[in-house]
Amino acid sequence: QIIDGIKQMIVNGELNQNDKLPSVRDLSAQLTVNPNTIQKAFKALEGQGWIYTVSGRGCFVSEISHTIDDAQTNRIYSEFENYRKRTNKERLEIIENASEDMIKSLLPVLDDFERALTNMEKSEDALVKQMTEGMTLIYKKFYGILERKGLKPINAKGEMFDENLHEAVTMFPAPNEEDKGKVIDETEKGYYLNNKVIRFSKVVVAQ
C-alpha cells in the first residue's frame, strides 16, 4: 500500500521530479507503520526507478517522464487486457445465446420429425416404407447438424427423478419399492446444449 500510494502521488503530480520524500522516521510516525516496512518500500521504489537516494540527504523523486510513462503504459496495457477479455466474453455469450435461441426454436420440429417417423415405421404400406427411408436420411442429417452444435438428449426413462433435469407431469404408483422415485415414462424429450439444460424432460414418475 505504501509503494502504490507513493507511485500514485507521483503519477497524479502531488510529488514532482526531485521532490524530497519524508524521512523514514517521519513517514513511520505519520502512518503508524514500522520503520523497517517504510525502508523496504523505499528500497523497492528505488529498485523500480521511482526514487533515488542521496547519501546523507534522503530519498527524492526520480525523473518524472520515465516513471510516469512506465506507469501509464502499464495501466493502459492492463485496461486494454481487461477490455479485450470482457469483449471476448460478451461476444462469445452473444454467439452462444443466438445459437441457443435458434436450436430451442427447432426442438418442436425435431419432435414432429420423430413422431412422424415412429408412425410411418408402423405402416405396412410399401410406398410409406419407401418414404420412411428418405425421411430417416433427412432426419439423421438434421439431427447430426444439431449434435455438432452441442445438442444432446437428457437421459430420463429408468433414471431417478432429478428436478434439475426433469419436469414431472404426473405420478403413478410404483410397481415395487425399487422403482419408487424413478422415471417410468417420458412424454417429451429434454435436451442439453453444451452441457446446459435448454429443455427439461417431461416425465411420469413412480411414487
Short mmCIF file of C-alpha atoms in Angstrom, two decimals:
data_model
loop_
_atom_site.label_atom_id
_atom_site.label_comp_id
_atom_site.label_asym_id
_atom_site.label_seq_id
_atom_site.Cartn_x
_atom_site.Cartn_y
_atom_site.Cartn_z
CA GLN A 1 0.00 0.00 0.00
CA ILE A 2 2.87 2.37 0.78
CA ILE A 3 4.52 1.65 -2.56
CA ASP A 4 1.30 2.09 -4.52
CA GLY A 5 0.43 5.25 -2.60
CA ILE A 6 3.74 6.93 -3.42
CA LYS A 7 3.50 5.84 -7.07
CA GLN A 8 0.01 7.33 -7.30
CA MET A 9 1.17 10.61 -5.79
CA ILE A 10 3.93 10.82 -8.41
CA VAL A 11 1.58 9.97 -11.30
CA ASN A 12 -1.03 12.47 -10.07
CA GLY A 13 1.56 15.23 -9.76
CA GLU A 14 1.39 15.51 -5.98
CA LEU A 15 5.10 14.69 -5.94
CA ASN A 16 7.30 16.18 -8.64
CA GLN A 17 10.74 15.38 -10.00
CA ASN A 18 13.48 15.84 -7.39
CA ASP A 19 10.95 16.42 -4.59
CA LYS A 20 12.27 15.04 -1.32
CA LEU A 21 10.23 12.31 0.31
CA PRO A 22 9.52 12.40 4.05
CA SER A 23 12.16 10.62 6.11
CA VAL A 24 11.64 7.03 7.18
CA ARG A 25 11.12 8.17 10.76
CA ASP A 26 8.61 10.91 9.85
CA LEU A 27 6.64 8.66 7.49
CA SER A 28 6.65 5.85 10.04
CA ALA A 29 5.19 8.18 12.68
CA GLN A 30 2.66 9.64 10.25
CA LEU A 31 1.39 6.26 9.05
CA THR A 32 2.00 4.42 12.35
CA VAL A 33 3.97 1.81 10.43
CA ASN A 34 7.16 0.01 11.43
CA PRO A 35 10.24 1.90 10.11
CA ASN A 36 11.55 -1.33 8.57
CA THR A 37 8.41 -1.51 6.42
CA ILE A 38 9.00 2.05 5.19
CA GLN A 39 12.65 1.28 4.49
CA LYS A 40 11.71 -1.81 2.45
CA ALA A 41 9.16 0.23 0.48
CA PHE A 42 11.78 2.89 -0.32
CA LYS A 43 14.23 0.21 -1.49
CA ALA A 44 11.59 -1.35 -3.72
CA LEU A 45 10.69 2.03 -5.24
CA GLU A 46 14.34 2.82 -5.83
CA GLY A 47 14.85 -0.57 -7.47
CA GLN A 48 11.94 0.18 -9.80
CA GLY A 49 13.32 3.60 -10.70
CA TRP A 50 10.68 5.69 -8.98
CA ILE A 51 13.01 7.35 -6.44
CA TYR A 52 16.73 7.79 -5.82
CA THR A 53 18.75 8.20 -2.66
CA VAL A 54 21.31 10.91 -1.92
CA SER A 55 23.61 9.87 0.91
CA GLY A 56 23.04 11.94 3.99
CA ARG A 57 20.13 13.84 2.45
CA GLY A 58 17.35 11.28 1.95
CA CYS A 59 15.16 9.99 -0.90
CA PHE A 60 13.99 12.01 -3.90
CA VAL A 61 11.58 11.50 -6.80
CA SER A 62 13.29 10.24 -9.96
CA GLU A 63 12.87 11.58 -13.48
CA ILE A 64 9.10 12.07 -13.81
CA SER A 65 8.77 11.40 -17.54
CA HIS A 66 10.32 7.96 -17.18
CA THR A 67 8.28 6.85 -14.19
CA ILE A 68 5.00 8.30 -15.43
CA ASP A 69 5.45 6.84 -18.92
CA ASP A 70 6.05 3.41 -17.40
CA ALA A 71 3.05 3.76 -15.09
CA GLN A 72 0.76 4.98 -17.84
CA THR A 73 1.94 2.26 -20.23
CA ASN A 74 1.33 -0.44 -17.63
CA ARG A 75 -2.08 0.99 -16.74
CA ILE A 76 -3.16 1.34 -20.38
CA TYR A 77 -1.98 -2.20 -21.15
CA SER A 78 -3.84 -3.54 -18.11
CA GLU A 79 -7.01 -1.66 -19.08
CA PHE A 80 -6.75 -2.93 -22.67
CA GLU A 81 -6.31 -6.54 -21.49
CA ASN A 82 -9.38 -6.22 -19.26
CA TYR A 83 -11.35 -4.68 -22.14
CA ARG A 84 -10.24 -7.43 -24.55
CA LYS A 85 -11.22 -10.19 -22.12
CA ARG A 86 -14.57 -8.54 -21.42
CA THR A 87 -15.45 -8.04 -25.08
CA ASN A 88 -14.36 -11.58 -25.97
CA LYS A 89 -16.59 -12.94 -23.21
CA GLU A 90 -19.53 -10.77 -24.32
CA ARG A 91 -19.06 -11.80 -27.96
CA LEU A 92 -18.96 -15.47 -27.00
CA GLU A 93 -22.12 -15.07 -24.91
CA ILE A 94 -23.91 -13.36 -27.82
CA ILE A 95 -22.94 -16.19 -30.19
CA GLU A 96 -23.95 -18.89 -27.68
CA ASN A 97 -27.26 -17.19 -26.89
CA ALA A 98 -28.07 -16.75 -30.57
CA SER A 99 -27.30 -20.42 -31.20
CA GLU A 100 -29.36 -21.48 -28.16
CA ASP A 101 -32.41 -19.49 -29.24
CA MET A 102 -32.25 -20.93 -32.75
CA ILE A 103 -31.85 -24.54 -31.57
CA LYS A 104 -34.63 -24.20 -28.97
CA SER A 105 -36.96 -22.99 -31.71
CA LEU A 106 -36.08 -26.11 -33.76
CA LEU A 107 -36.85 -28.62 -30.98
CA PRO A 108 -40.61 -28.79 -31.79
CA VAL A 109 -39.66 -29.54 -35.41
CA LEU A 110 -37.39 -32.33 -34.14
CA ASP A 111 -40.26 -33.67 -32.01
CA ASP A 112 -42.61 -33.72 -35.03
CA PHE A 113 -39.95 -35.44 -37.12
CA GLU A 114 -39.56 -38.22 -34.56
CA ARG A 115 -43.32 -38.68 -34.09
CA ALA A 116 -43.83 -38.85 -37.86
CA LEU A 117 -41.07 -41.46 -38.26
CA THR A 118 -42.47 -43.54 -35.40
CA ASN A 119 -45.92 -43.63 -37.05
CA MET A 120 -44.53 -44.29 -40.52
CA GLU A 121 -42.44 -47.22 -39.31
CA LYS A 122 -45.63 -48.94 -38.10
CA SER A 123 -47.17 -48.83 -41.58
CA GLU A 124 -47.19 -51.90 -43.84
CA ASP A 125 -47.74 -49.80 -46.97
CA ALA A 126 -44.86 -50.18 -49.47
CA LEU A 127 -44.97 -46.53 -50.53
CA VAL A 128 -44.89 -45.35 -46.90
CA LYS A 129 -41.92 -47.64 -46.26
CA GLN A 130 -40.02 -46.03 -49.15
CA MET A 131 -40.87 -42.59 -47.86
CA THR A 132 -39.73 -43.65 -44.39
CA GLU A 133 -36.25 -44.43 -45.71
CA GLY A 134 -35.95 -40.96 -47.25
CA MET A 135 -37.34 -39.28 -44.16
CA THR A 136 -34.90 -41.19 -41.96
CA LEU A 137 -31.95 -39.95 -44.01
CA ILE A 138 -33.17 -36.35 -43.77
CA TYR A 139 -33.78 -36.75 -40.02
CA LYS A 140 -30.27 -38.11 -39.44
CA LYS A 141 -28.71 -35.20 -41.32
CA PHE A 142 -30.86 -32.69 -39.45
CA TYR A 143 -30.12 -34.25 -36.06
CA GLY A 144 -26.41 -34.52 -36.92
CA ILE A 145 -26.22 -30.77 -37.52
CA LEU A 146 -27.83 -30.10 -34.13
CA GLU A 147 -25.46 -32.58 -32.46
CA ARG A 148 -22.44 -30.78 -33.89
CA LYS A 149 -23.81 -27.57 -32.38
CA GLY A 150 -23.75 -29.26 -28.96
CA LEU A 151 -27.28 -30.71 -28.67
CA LYS A 152 -27.55 -33.85 -26.56
CA PRO A 153 -30.63 -35.66 -25.17
CA ILE A 154 -31.19 -35.93 -21.42
CA ASN A 155 -31.46 -39.47 -20.08
CA ALA A 156 -34.82 -39.85 -18.38
CA LYS A 157 -36.61 -43.20 -18.57
CA GLY A 158 -35.36 -45.56 -15.87
CA GLU A 159 -33.39 -42.79 -14.12
CA MET A 160 -34.10 -41.40 -10.68
CA PHE A 161 -36.19 -38.23 -10.91
CA ASP A 162 -33.95 -35.14 -10.88
CA GLU A 163 -35.63 -31.76 -10.64
CA ASN A 164 -32.61 -30.19 -12.34
CA LEU A 165 -33.25 -32.28 -15.45
CA HIS A 166 -36.84 -33.49 -15.34
CA GLU A 167 -40.30 -31.98 -15.07
CA ALA A 168 -42.88 -34.31 -13.56
CA VAL A 169 -46.19 -34.11 -15.42
CA THR A 170 -47.88 -36.89 -13.44
CA MET A 171 -47.27 -39.60 -10.82
CA PHE A 172 -48.11 -43.29 -10.92
CA PRO A 173 -47.96 -45.91 -8.16
CA ALA A 174 -44.64 -47.75 -8.24
CA PRO A 175 -44.90 -51.47 -9.08
CA ASN A 176 -42.23 -52.18 -6.45
CA GLU A 177 -40.03 -50.41 -3.88
CA GLU A 178 -37.02 -50.28 -6.20
CA ASP A 179 -38.89 -48.17 -8.77
CA LYS A 180 -40.05 -45.50 -6.33
CA GLY A 181 -38.78 -42.10 -7.41
CA LYS A 182 -37.80 -43.34 -10.85
CA VAL A 183 -38.95 -42.03 -14.23
CA ILE A 184 -41.21 -44.67 -15.77
CA ASP A 185 -42.15 -42.79 -18.94
CA GLU A 186 -41.15 -39.70 -20.92
CA THR A 187 -43.80 -37.58 -22.65
CA GLU A 188 -41.38 -35.01 -24.09
CA LYS A 189 -37.65 -35.42 -24.55
CA GLY A 190 -35.34 -32.99 -22.79
CA TYR A 191 -32.06 -31.66 -24.16
CA TYR A 192 -28.68 -30.23 -23.19
CA LEU A 193 -26.86 -27.66 -25.29
CA ASN A 194 -23.16 -27.72 -24.46
CA ASN A 195 -23.98 -29.22 -21.03
CA LYS A 196 -26.60 -26.58 -20.30
CA VAL A 197 -30.21 -27.74 -19.97
CA ILE A 198 -32.28 -25.93 -22.60
CA ARG A 199 -35.41 -28.05 -22.18
CA PHE A 200 -36.43 -30.23 -19.26
CA SER A 201 -37.64 -33.76 -19.91
CA LYS A 202 -41.36 -34.05 -19.23
CA VAL A 203 -41.76 -37.31 -17.36
CA VAL A 204 -44.04 -39.68 -15.47
CA VAL A 205 -42.65 -40.61 -12.04
CA ALA A 206 -43.29 -43.69 -9.92
CA GLN A 207 -44.23 -42.91 -6.33
#
